[in-house]
Tab-separated table of N, CA, C and O in Angstrom:
chain	number	residue	atom	x	y	z
H	1309	MET	N	74.795	-51.694	-1.394
H	1309	MET	CA	74.162	-52.992	-1.239
H	1309	MET	C	73.950	-53.342	0.229
H	1309	MET	O	73.201	-54.244	0.547
H	1310	GLN	N	74.594	-52.631	1.141
H	1310	GLN	CA	74.433	-52.900	2.573
H	1310	GLN	C	72.982	-52.757	3.003
H	1310	GLN	O	72.519	-53.489	3.853
H	1311	ARG	N	72.256	-51.813	2.397
H	1311	ARG	CA	70.863	-51.615	2.789
H	1311	ARG	C	70.037	-52.871	2.531
H	1311	ARG	O	69.202	-53.244	3.345
H	1312	VAL	N	70.272	-53.538	1.399
H	1312	VAL	CA	69.551	-54.778	1.109
H	1312	VAL	C	69.993	-55.858	2.098
H	1312	VAL	O	69.188	-56.649	2.571
H	1313	GLY	N	71.274	-55.872	2.438
H	1313	GLY	CA	71.766	-56.816	3.449
H	1313	GLY	C	71.081	-56.587	4.785
H	1313	GLY	O	70.714	-57.544	5.470
H	1314	ASP	N	70.904	-55.325	5.161
H	1314	ASP	CA	70.180	-55.006	6.389
H	1314	ASP	C	68.740	-55.487	6.303
H	1314	ASP	O	68.192	-56.035	7.257
H	1315	ALA	N	68.118	-55.285	5.145
H	1315	ALA	CA	66.732	-55.716	4.954
H	1315	ALA	C	66.629	-57.233	5.024
H	1315	ALA	O	65.723	-57.776	5.656
H	1316	ARG	N	67.569	-57.936	4.408
H	1316	ARG	CA	67.566	-59.399	4.450
H	1316	ARG	C	67.719	-59.875	5.889
H	1316	ARG	O	67.015	-60.780	6.338
H	1317	GLY	N	68.625	-59.249	6.636
H	1317	GLY	CA	68.808	-59.591	8.044
H	1317	GLY	C	67.558	-59.320	8.860
H	1317	GLY	O	67.220	-60.079	9.768
H	1318	LEU	N	66.869	-58.245	8.519
H	1318	LEU	CA	65.627	-57.899	9.214
H	1318	LEU	C	64.559	-58.962	8.968
H	1318	LEU	O	63.892	-59.407	9.901
H	1319	VAL	N	64.417	-59.395	7.727
H	1319	VAL	CA	63.436	-60.432	7.398
H	1319	VAL	C	63.778	-61.726	8.127
H	1319	VAL	O	62.907	-62.353	8.753
H	1320	LEU	N	65.032	-62.130	8.085
H	1320	LEU	CA	65.447	-63.360	8.772
H	1320	LEU	C	65.275	-63.229	10.284
H	1320	LEU	O	64.867	-64.179	10.951
H	1321	GLY	N	65.557	-62.040	10.805
H	1321	GLY	CA	65.362	-61.797	12.238
H	1321	GLY	C	63.901	-61.890	12.625
H	1321	GLY	O	63.556	-62.444	13.677
H	1322	TYR	N	63.018	-61.360	11.784
H	1322	TYR	CA	61.582	-61.444	12.040
H	1322	TYR	C	61.133	-62.900	12.081
H	1322	TYR	O	60.422	-63.319	12.993
H	1323	VAL	N	61.538	-63.676	11.102
H	1323	VAL	CA	61.154	-65.091	11.050
H	1323	VAL	C	61.684	-65.825	12.276
H	1323	VAL	O	60.974	-66.628	12.888
H	1324	ASP	N	62.917	-65.537	12.655
H	1324	ASP	CA	63.495	-66.153	13.853
H	1324	ASP	C	62.716	-65.748	15.104
H	1324	ASP	O	62.409	-66.573	15.960
H	1325	ALA	N	62.370	-64.462	15.204
H	1325	ALA	CA	61.590	-63.982	16.349
H	1325	ALA	C	60.210	-64.630	16.385
H	1325	ALA	O	59.716	-65.000	17.457
H	1326	LEU	N	59.592	-64.811	15.225
H	1326	LEU	CA	58.288	-65.471	15.154
H	1326	LEU	C	58.400	-66.920	15.628
H	1326	LEU	O	57.550	-67.407	16.379
H	1327	ASN	N	59.469	-67.604	15.234
H	1327	ASN	CA	59.694	-68.977	15.702
H	1327	ASN	C	59.934	-69.022	17.207
H	1327	ASN	O	59.482	-69.950	17.887
H	1328	THR	N	60.626	-68.022	17.739
H	1328	THR	CA	60.867	-67.944	19.177
H	1328	THR	C	59.558	-67.729	19.931
H	1328	THR	O	59.316	-68.345	20.966
H	1329	VAL	N	58.704	-66.849	19.408
H	1329	VAL	CA	57.383	-66.622	20.001
H	1329	VAL	C	56.599	-67.923	20.008
H	1329	VAL	O	55.989	-68.298	21.015
H	1330	ASP	N	56.604	-68.624	18.884
H	1330	ASP	CA	55.881	-69.896	18.767
H	1330	ASP	C	56.351	-70.880	19.835
H	1330	ASP	O	55.535	-71.470	20.549
H	1331	ALA	N	57.650	-71.036	19.981
H	1331	ALA	CA	58.194	-71.971	20.980
H	1331	ALA	C	57.833	-71.546	22.399
H	1331	ALA	O	57.463	-72.383	23.232
H	1332	ALA	N	57.915	-70.243	22.673
H	1332	ALA	CA	57.600	-69.749	24.018
H	1332	ALA	C	56.124	-69.955	24.347
H	1332	ALA	O	55.773	-70.354	25.467
H	1333	MET	N	55.250	-69.694	23.396
H	1333	MET	CA	53.819	-69.867	23.624
H	1333	MET	C	53.471	-71.344	23.818
H	1333	MET	O	52.678	-71.690	24.686
H	1334	ARG	N	54.087	-72.214	23.034
H	1334	ARG	CA	53.832	-73.654	23.171
H	1334	ARG	C	54.325	-74.186	24.514
H	1334	ARG	O	53.731	-75.108	25.064
H	1335	ALA	N	55.410	-73.608	25.024
H	1335	ALA	CA	55.937	-74.046	26.318
H	1335	ALA	C	54.969	-73.712	27.446
H	1335	ALA	O	54.828	-74.473	28.404
H	1336	VAL	N	54.287	-72.585	27.334
H	1336	VAL	CA	53.375	-72.135	28.380
H	1336	VAL	C	51.962	-72.696	28.179
H	1336	VAL	O	51.253	-72.972	29.136
H	1337	ILE	N	51.561	-72.862	26.928
H	1337	ILE	CA	50.224	-73.381	26.608
H	1337	ILE	C	50.412	-74.657	25.779
H	1337	ILE	O	50.412	-74.617	24.537
H	1338	PRO	N	50.599	-75.792	26.444
H	1338	PRO	CA	50.903	-77.037	25.726
H	1338	PRO	C	49.840	-77.464	24.719
H	1338	PRO	O	50.133	-78.228	23.799
H	1339	SER	N	48.618	-76.988	24.840
H	1339	SER	CA	47.567	-77.393	23.905
H	1339	SER	C	47.712	-76.742	22.527
H	1339	SER	O	47.011	-77.133	21.587
H	1340	LEU	N	48.611	-75.764	22.383
H	1340	LEU	CA	48.814	-75.129	21.078
H	1340	LEU	C	49.500	-76.110	20.128
H	1340	LEU	O	50.572	-76.618	20.425
H	1341	GLU	N	48.874	-76.364	19.005
H	1341	GLU	CA	49.517	-77.162	17.969
H	1341	GLU	C	50.259	-76.268	16.995
H	1341	GLU	O	51.213	-76.684	16.365
H	1342	ARG	N	49.800	-75.028	16.872
H	1342	ARG	CA	50.424	-74.020	16.028
H	1342	ARG	C	50.080	-72.665	16.617
H	1342	ARG	O	49.124	-72.528	17.388
H	1343	LEU	N	50.838	-71.671	16.271
H	1343	LEU	CA	50.661	-70.345	16.862
H	1343	LEU	C	49.263	-69.780	16.593
H	1343	LEU	O	48.684	-69.111	17.445
H	1344	ALA	N	48.697	-70.070	15.441
H	1344	ALA	CA	47.355	-69.564	15.100
H	1344	ALA	C	46.289	-70.052	16.071
H	1344	ALA	O	45.218	-69.453	16.175
H	1345	ASP	N	46.570	-71.115	16.814
H	1345	ASP	CA	45.599	-71.635	17.772
H	1345	ASP	C	45.325	-70.665	18.920
H	1345	ASP	O	44.334	-70.827	19.630
H	1346	VAL	N	46.178	-69.669	19.098
H	1346	VAL	CA	45.902	-68.638	20.101
H	1346	VAL	C	44.563	-67.978	19.779
H	1346	VAL	O	43.750	-67.738	20.669
H	1347	LEU	N	44.310	-67.716	18.498
H	1347	LEU	CA	43.034	-67.122	18.099
H	1347	LEU	C	41.872	-68.045	18.466
H	1347	LEU	O	40.840	-67.595	18.959
H	1348	VAL	N	42.046	-69.320	18.219
H	1348	VAL	CA	41.002	-70.301	18.529
H	1348	VAL	C	40.712	-70.314	20.023
H	1348	VAL	O	39.557	-70.318	20.450
H	1349	LEU	N	41.774	-70.315	20.834
H	1349	LEU	CA	41.591	-70.340	22.291
H	1349	LEU	C	40.880	-69.095	22.800
H	1349	LEU	O	40.029	-69.171	23.681
H	1350	VAL	N	41.210	-67.946	22.238
H	1350	VAL	CA	40.544	-66.704	22.652
H	1350	VAL	C	39.087	-66.719	22.223
H	1350	VAL	O	38.192	-66.424	23.016
H	1351	ARG	N	38.839	-67.090	20.991
H	1351	ARG	CA	37.467	-67.061	20.470
H	1351	ARG	C	36.575	-68.119	21.098
H	1351	ARG	O	35.358	-67.953	21.148
H	1352	SER	N	37.177	-69.196	21.596
H	1352	SER	CA	36.386	-70.237	22.262
H	1352	SER	C	36.271	-69.979	23.760
H	1352	SER	O	35.700	-70.779	24.482
H	1353	HIS	N	36.862	-68.873	24.211
H	1353	HIS	CA	36.841	-68.451	25.612
H	1353	HIS	C	37.624	-69.385	26.541
H	1353	HIS	O	37.414	-69.369	27.746
H	1354	ARG	N	38.507	-70.213	25.981
H	1354	ARG	CA	39.374	-71.020	26.841
H	1354	ARG	C	40.518	-70.167	27.379
H	1354	ARG	O	41.057	-70.455	28.424
H	1355	ILE	N	40.899	-69.157	26.646
H	1355	ILE	CA	41.717	-68.058	27.166
H	1355	ILE	C	40.800	-66.858	27.020
H	1355	ILE	O	40.498	-66.439	25.915
H	1356	ILE	N	40.325	-66.345	28.130
H	1356	ILE	CA	39.245	-65.367	28.100
H	1356	ILE	C	39.675	-64.024	27.512
H	1356	ILE	O	38.945	-63.411	26.758
H	1357	ASN	N	40.862	-63.564	27.819
H	1357	ASN	CA	41.279	-62.222	27.421
H	1357	ASN	C	41.842	-62.176	26.013
H	1357	ASN	O	42.572	-63.061	25.595
H	1358	ARG	N	41.524	-61.093	25.320
H	1358	ARG	CA	42.107	-60.848	23.995
H	1358	ARG	C	43.531	-60.331	24.127
H	1358	ARG	O	44.282	-60.322	23.163
H	1359	SER	N	43.895	-59.897	25.321
H	1359	SER	CA	45.251	-59.453	25.626
H	1359	SER	C	45.669	-60.147	26.908
H	1359	SER	O	44.875	-60.247	27.853
H	1360	TRP	N	46.909	-60.597	26.949
H	1360	TRP	CA	47.345	-61.374	28.109
H	1360	TRP	C	48.857	-61.460	28.137
H	1360	TRP	O	49.520	-61.225	27.123
H	1361	GLN	N	49.401	-61.814	29.264
H	1361	GLN	CA	50.834	-62.064	29.426
H	1361	GLN	C	51.029	-63.570	29.492
H	1361	GLN	O	50.392	-64.255	30.282
H	1362	VAL	N	51.896	-64.099	28.631
H	1362	VAL	CA	52.213	-65.530	28.614
H	1362	VAL	C	53.723	-65.658	28.655
H	1362	VAL	O	54.402	-65.329	27.684
H	1363	GLY	N	54.241	-66.093	29.793
H	1363	GLY	CA	55.697	-66.197	29.925
H	1363	GLY	C	56.339	-64.836	29.749
H	1363	GLY	O	55.942	-63.861	30.380
H	1364	THR	N	57.300	-64.741	28.841
H	1364	THR	CA	58.010	-63.481	28.609
H	1364	THR	C	57.367	-62.645	27.509
H	1364	THR	O	57.929	-61.646	27.084
H	1365	TYR	N	56.192	-63.038	27.051
H	1365	TYR	CA	55.497	-62.314	25.991
H	1365	TYR	C	54.116	-61.877	26.441
H	1365	TYR	O	53.433	-62.590	27.163
H	1366	SER	N	53.724	-60.717	25.961
H	1366	SER	CA	52.327	-60.335	26.055
H	1366	SER	C	51.774	-60.468	24.636
H	1366	SER	O	52.526	-60.439	23.666
H	1367	TYR	N	50.495	-60.663	24.531
H	1367	TYR	CA	49.902	-60.732	23.209
H	1367	TYR	C	48.622	-59.917	23.201
H	1367	TYR	O	48.000	-59.680	24.220
H	1368	SER	N	48.250	-59.509	22.003
H	1368	SER	CA	47.017	-58.769	21.793
H	1368	SER	C	46.423	-59.236	20.467
H	1368	SER	O	47.036	-59.082	19.412
H	1369	ILE	N	45.240	-59.829	20.554
H	1369	ILE	CA	44.557	-60.329	19.367
H	1369	ILE	C	43.961	-59.155	18.593
H	1369	ILE	O	43.391	-58.245	19.177
H	1370	HIS	N	44.094	-59.204	17.282
H	1370	HIS	CA	43.469	-58.199	16.414
H	1370	HIS	C	43.013	-58.895	15.137
H	1370	HIS	O	43.756	-59.636	14.527
H	1371	GLY	N	41.788	-58.713	14.774
H	1371	GLY	CA	41.272	-59.251	13.517
H	1371	GLY	C	41.709	-60.676	13.241
H	1371	GLY	O	41.371	-61.592	13.966
H	1372	ALA	N	42.512	-60.848	12.197
H	1372	ALA	CA	42.983	-62.172	11.780
H	1372	ALA	C	44.351	-62.500	12.340
H	1372	ALA	O	45.008	-63.422	11.883
H	1373	GLY	N	44.804	-61.745	13.329
H	1373	GLY	CA	46.156	-61.976	13.806
H	1373	GLY	C	46.387	-61.595	15.241
H	1373	GLY	O	45.455	-61.443	16.025
H	1374	CYS	N	47.663	-61.421	15.539
H	1374	CYS	CA	48.069	-61.176	16.913
H	1374	CYS	C	49.388	-60.411	16.916
H	1374	CYS	O	50.231	-60.604	16.042
H	1375	ARG	N	49.525	-59.542	17.902
H	1375	ARG	CA	50.790	-58.846	18.110
H	1375	ARG	C	51.383	-59.384	19.394
H	1375	ARG	O	50.740	-59.380	20.450
H	1376	PHE	N	52.613	-59.854	19.312
H	1376	PHE	CA	53.349	-60.366	20.455
H	1376	PHE	C	54.451	-59.371	20.797
H	1376	PHE	O	55.118	-58.861	19.900
H	1377	VAL	N	54.615	-59.082	22.078
H	1377	VAL	CA	55.656	-58.161	22.523
H	1377	VAL	C	56.455	-58.862	23.603
H	1377	VAL	O	55.895	-59.324	24.607
H	1378	SER	N	57.772	-58.966	23.385
H	1378	SER	CA	58.637	-59.616	24.368
H	1378	SER	C	58.852	-58.680	25.553
H	1378	SER	O	58.574	-57.480	25.474
H	1379	ASP	N	59.384	-59.235	26.620
H	1379	ASP	CA	59.613	-58.413	27.808
H	1379	ASP	C	60.644	-57.312	27.576
H	1379	ASP	O	60.717	-56.363	28.334
H	1380	ASN	N	61.423	-57.399	26.490
H	1380	ASN	CA	62.368	-56.319	26.181
H	1380	ASN	C	61.828	-55.379	25.094
H	1380	ASN	O	62.556	-54.556	24.567
H	1381	GLY	N	60.532	-55.510	24.766
H	1381	GLY	CA	59.869	-54.563	23.884
H	1381	GLY	C	59.883	-54.887	22.401
H	1381	GLY	O	59.360	-54.116	21.602
H	1382	ILE	N	60.459	-56.001	22.005
H	1382	ILE	CA	60.490	-56.361	20.590
H	1382	ILE	C	59.105	-56.868	20.175
H	1382	ILE	O	58.536	-57.745	20.821
H	1383	GLU	N	58.573	-56.287	19.101
H	1383	GLU	CA	57.222	-56.592	18.648
H	1383	GLU	C	57.233	-57.466	17.398
H	1383	GLU	O	57.961	-57.190	16.450
H	1384	VAL	N	56.422	-58.507	17.442
H	1384	VAL	CA	56.227	-59.391	16.290
H	1384	VAL	C	54.726	-59.452	16.039
H	1384	VAL	O	53.986	-60.012	16.839
H	1385	ASP	N	54.306	-58.828	14.965
H	1385	ASP	CA	52.892	-58.797	14.604
H	1385	ASP	C	52.696	-59.741	13.427
H	1385	ASP	O	53.482	-59.730	12.475
H	1386	VAL	N	51.666	-60.563	13.488
H	1386	VAL	CA	51.430	-61.559	12.452
H	1386	VAL	C	49.933	-61.760	12.249
H	1386	VAL	O	49.164	-61.663	13.200
H	1387	ASP	N	49.543	-61.987	11.012
H	1387	ASP	CA	48.187	-62.419	10.703
H	1387	ASP	C	48.239	-63.903	10.391
H	1387	ASP	O	49.312	-64.444	10.086
H	1388	PHE	N	47.083	-64.549	10.453
H	1388	PHE	CA	47.014	-65.974	10.169
H	1388	PHE	C	46.033	-66.221	9.037
H	1388	PHE	O	44.921	-65.690	9.039
H	1389	ALA	N	46.428	-67.048	8.081
H	1389	ALA	CA	45.538	-67.467	6.995
H	1389	ALA	C	44.530	-68.463	7.561
H	1389	ALA	O	44.684	-68.962	8.675
H	1390	SER	N	43.513	-68.774	6.784
H	1390	SER	CA	42.484	-69.702	7.251
H	1390	SER	C	43.049	-71.089	7.565
H	1390	SER	O	42.492	-71.809	8.383
H	1391	ASP	N	44.184	-71.442	6.960
H	1391	ASP	CA	44.814	-72.734	7.255
H	1391	ASP	C	45.789	-72.660	8.429
H	1391	ASP	O	46.435	-73.631	8.764
H	1392	GLY	N	45.892	-71.479	9.050
H	1392	GLY	CA	46.757	-71.312	10.211
H	1392	GLY	C	48.167	-70.866	9.893
H	1392	GLY	O	48.959	-70.610	10.808
H	1393	SER	N	48.506	-70.738	8.619
H	1393	SER	CA	49.862	-70.289	8.281
H	1393	SER	C	50.023	-68.804	8.605
H	1393	SER	O	49.062	-68.044	8.603
H	1394	GLU	N	51.272	-68.427	8.901
H	1394	GLU	CA	51.567	-67.045	9.276
H	1394	GLU	C	51.713	-66.170	8.044
H	1394	GLU	O	52.300	-66.583	7.047
H	1395	ILE	N	51.189	-64.949	8.151
H	1395	ILE	CA	51.268	-63.971	7.068
H	1395	ILE	C	51.875	-62.694	7.642
H	1395	ILE	O	51.466	-62.223	8.701
H	1396	PHE	N	52.848	-62.148	6.920
H	1396	PHE	CA	53.390	-60.852	7.324
H	1396	PHE	C	53.630	-60.023	6.070
H	1396	PHE	O	53.656	-60.536	4.962
H	1397	ASP	N	53.784	-58.726	6.281
H	1397	ASP	CA	53.958	-57.814	5.160
H	1397	ASP	C	55.032	-56.786	5.514
H	1397	ASP	O	55.652	-56.866	6.570
H	1398	LEU	N	55.231	-55.835	4.608
H	1398	LEU	CA	56.277	-54.828	4.820
H	1398	LEU	C	56.029	-54.002	6.071
H	1398	LEU	O	56.960	-53.655	6.791
H	1399	TRP	N	54.777	-53.679	6.342
H	1399	TRP	CA	54.457	-52.890	7.530
H	1399	TRP	C	54.889	-53.634	8.786
H	1399	TRP	O	55.488	-53.051	9.685
H	1400	ARG	N	54.584	-54.924	8.875
H	1400	ARG	CA	54.947	-55.720	10.055
H	1400	ARG	C	56.463	-55.852	10.178
H	1400	ARG	O	57.010	-55.818	11.280
H	1401	LEU	N	57.146	-56.018	9.050
H	1401	LEU	CA	58.610	-56.091	9.084
H	1401	LEU	C	59.203	-54.773	9.581
H	1401	LEU	O	60.111	-54.767	10.421
H	1402	ARG	N	58.682	-53.668	9.069
H	1402	ARG	CA	59.189	-52.360	9.490
H	1402	ARG	C	58.942	-52.142	10.986
H	1402	ARG	O	59.807	-51.687	11.718
H	1403	TRP	N	57.753	-52.471	11.461
H	1403	TRP	CA	57.411	-52.295	12.878
H	1403	TRP	C	58.341	-53.135	13.751
H	1403	TRP	O	58.809	-52.678	14.785
H	1404	TYR	N	58.603	-54.371	13.324
H	1404	TYR	CA	59.549	-55.233	14.040
H	1404	TYR	C	60.928	-54.559	14.105
H	1404	TYR	O	61.530	-54.464	15.168
H	1405	GLY	N	61.407	-54.072	12.976
H	1405	GLY	CA	62.725	-53.422	12.931
H	1405	GLY	C	62.820	-52.224	13.846
H	1405	GLY	O	63.827	-52.021	14.531
H	1406	LEU	N	61.775	-51.433	13.903
H	1406	LEU	CA	61.785	-50.242	14.752
H	1406	LEU	C	61.695	-50.584	16.234
H	1406	LEU	O	62.071	-49.777	17.076
H	1407	SER	N	61.211	-51.789	16.559
H	1407	SER	CA	61.088	-52.179	17.965
H	1407	SER	C	62.356	-52.827	18.516
H	1407	SER	O	62.466	-53.059	19.716
H	1408	LEU	N	63.327	-53.102	17.642
H	1408	LEU	CA	64.567	-53.742	18.096
H	1408	LEU	C	65.333	-52.829	19.044
H	1408	LEU	O	65.202	-51.602	18.984
H	1409	LEU	N	66.165	-53.419	19.882
H	1409	LEU	CA	66.948	-52.632	20.839
H	1409	LEU	C	67.828	-51.615	20.126
H	1409	LEU	O	68.037	-50.514	20.624
H	1410	GLY	N	68.360	-51.973	18.975
H	1410	GLY	CA	69.040	-51.037	18.085
H	1410	GLY	C	68.154	-50.885	16.871
H	1410	GLY	O	68.295	-51.644	15.911
H	1411	PRO	N	67.190	-49.950	16.908
H	1411	PRO	CA	66.177	-49.876	15.850
H	1411	PRO	C	66.778	-49.866	14.449
H	1411	PRO	O	67.832	-49.279	14.211
H	1412	LEU	N	66.109	-50.550	13.551
H	1412	LEU	CA	66.545	-50.639	12.167
H	1412	LEU	C	65.374	-50.228	11.285
H	1412	LEU	O	64.339	-50.894	11.259
H	1413	ASP	N	65.528	-49.113	10.580
H	1413	ASP	CA	64.497	-48.624	9.671
H	1413	ASP	C	64.976	-48.879	8.251
H	1413	ASP	O	65.983	-48.324	7.819
H	1414	VAL	N	64.287	-49.761	7.557
H	1414	VAL	CA	64.689	-50.174	6.219
H	1414	VAL	C	63.636	-49.708	5.220
H	1414	VAL	O	62.434	-49.802	5.481
H	1415	ALA	N	64.083	-49.221	4.084
H	1415	ALA	CA	63.174	-48.740	3.040
H	1415	ALA	C	62.337	-49.886	2.484
H	1415	ALA	O	62.794	-51.023	2.389
H	1416	ASP	N	61.099	-49.570	2.088
H	1416	ASP	CA	60.193	-50.579	1.517
H	1416	ASP	C	60.836	-51.293	0.327
H	1416	ASP	O	60.712	-52.508	0.196
H	1417	GLN	N	61.494	-50.549	-0.547
H	1417	GLN	CA	62.102	-51.166	-1.727
H	1417	GLN	C	63.156	-52.199	-1.321
H	1417	GLN	O	63.245	-53.272	-1.913
H	1418	ASP	N	63.932	-51.890	-0.308
H	1418	ASP	CA	64.946	-52.839	0.160
H	1418	ASP	C	64.293	-54.067	0.775
H	1418	ASP	O	64.756	-55.197	0.595
H	1419	LEU	N	63.187	-53.862	1.496
H	1419	LEU	CA	62.455	-55.000	2.055
H	1419	LEU	C	61.854	-55.854	0.946
H	1419	LEU	O	61.915	-57.086	1.014
H	1420	ARG	N	61.291	-55.215	-0.070
H	1420	ARG	CA	60.736	-55.979	-1.194
H	1420	ARG	C	61.818	-56.836	-1.849
H	1420	ARG	O	61.587	-57.991	-2.186
H	1421	THR	N	62.999	-56.272	-2.023
H	1421	THR	CA	64.115	-57.004	-2.622
H	1421	THR	C	64.527	-58.173	-1.731
H	1421	THR	O	64.822	-59.256	-2.214
H	1422	ALA	N	64.513	-57.949	-0.424
H	1422	ALA	CA	64.952	-58.979	0.517
H	1422	ALA	C	63.970	-60.120	0.642
H	1422	ALA	O	64.359	-61.261	0.859
H	1423	VAL	N	62.668	-59.806	0.486
H	1423	VAL	CA	61.647	-60.833	0.627
H	1423	VAL	C	61.634	-61.669	-0.626
H	1423	VAL	O	61.572	-62.830	-0.666
C-alpha cells in the first residue's frame, strides 16, 4: 500500500507546487487574477515572450497551458480550461515526480487510485 501512499503524496505535492507557482507569479505580476491569465498576457503581447523568467520560475507557454520550472528544476506543467481552471493528468503528475530533487516514479495505476 506504500506505493499508493507515494502516489497520494505526489498528487498533493503537485497541487501544493501549483499553488506555490500561482503565488509566486502573482507576486511578480500583480495584474494576474488567476494563473491562467499568463496565457492572456502572452497572447495580448503584454508579456511579449512565450518563455520567460519570472522571479524564481521560468515558464513556457504551450497550447492550452504552461510549464513552470523552479530555480531548483522542479517542473509543474498545467493546462487551463476555457474558464481558467487548472487541468492536469497522469503524464503531468509523473513528469512532476521525476523532476523532484529525490525523483519519484509512480505507476499510472497508483496515480489513478490516488486521484
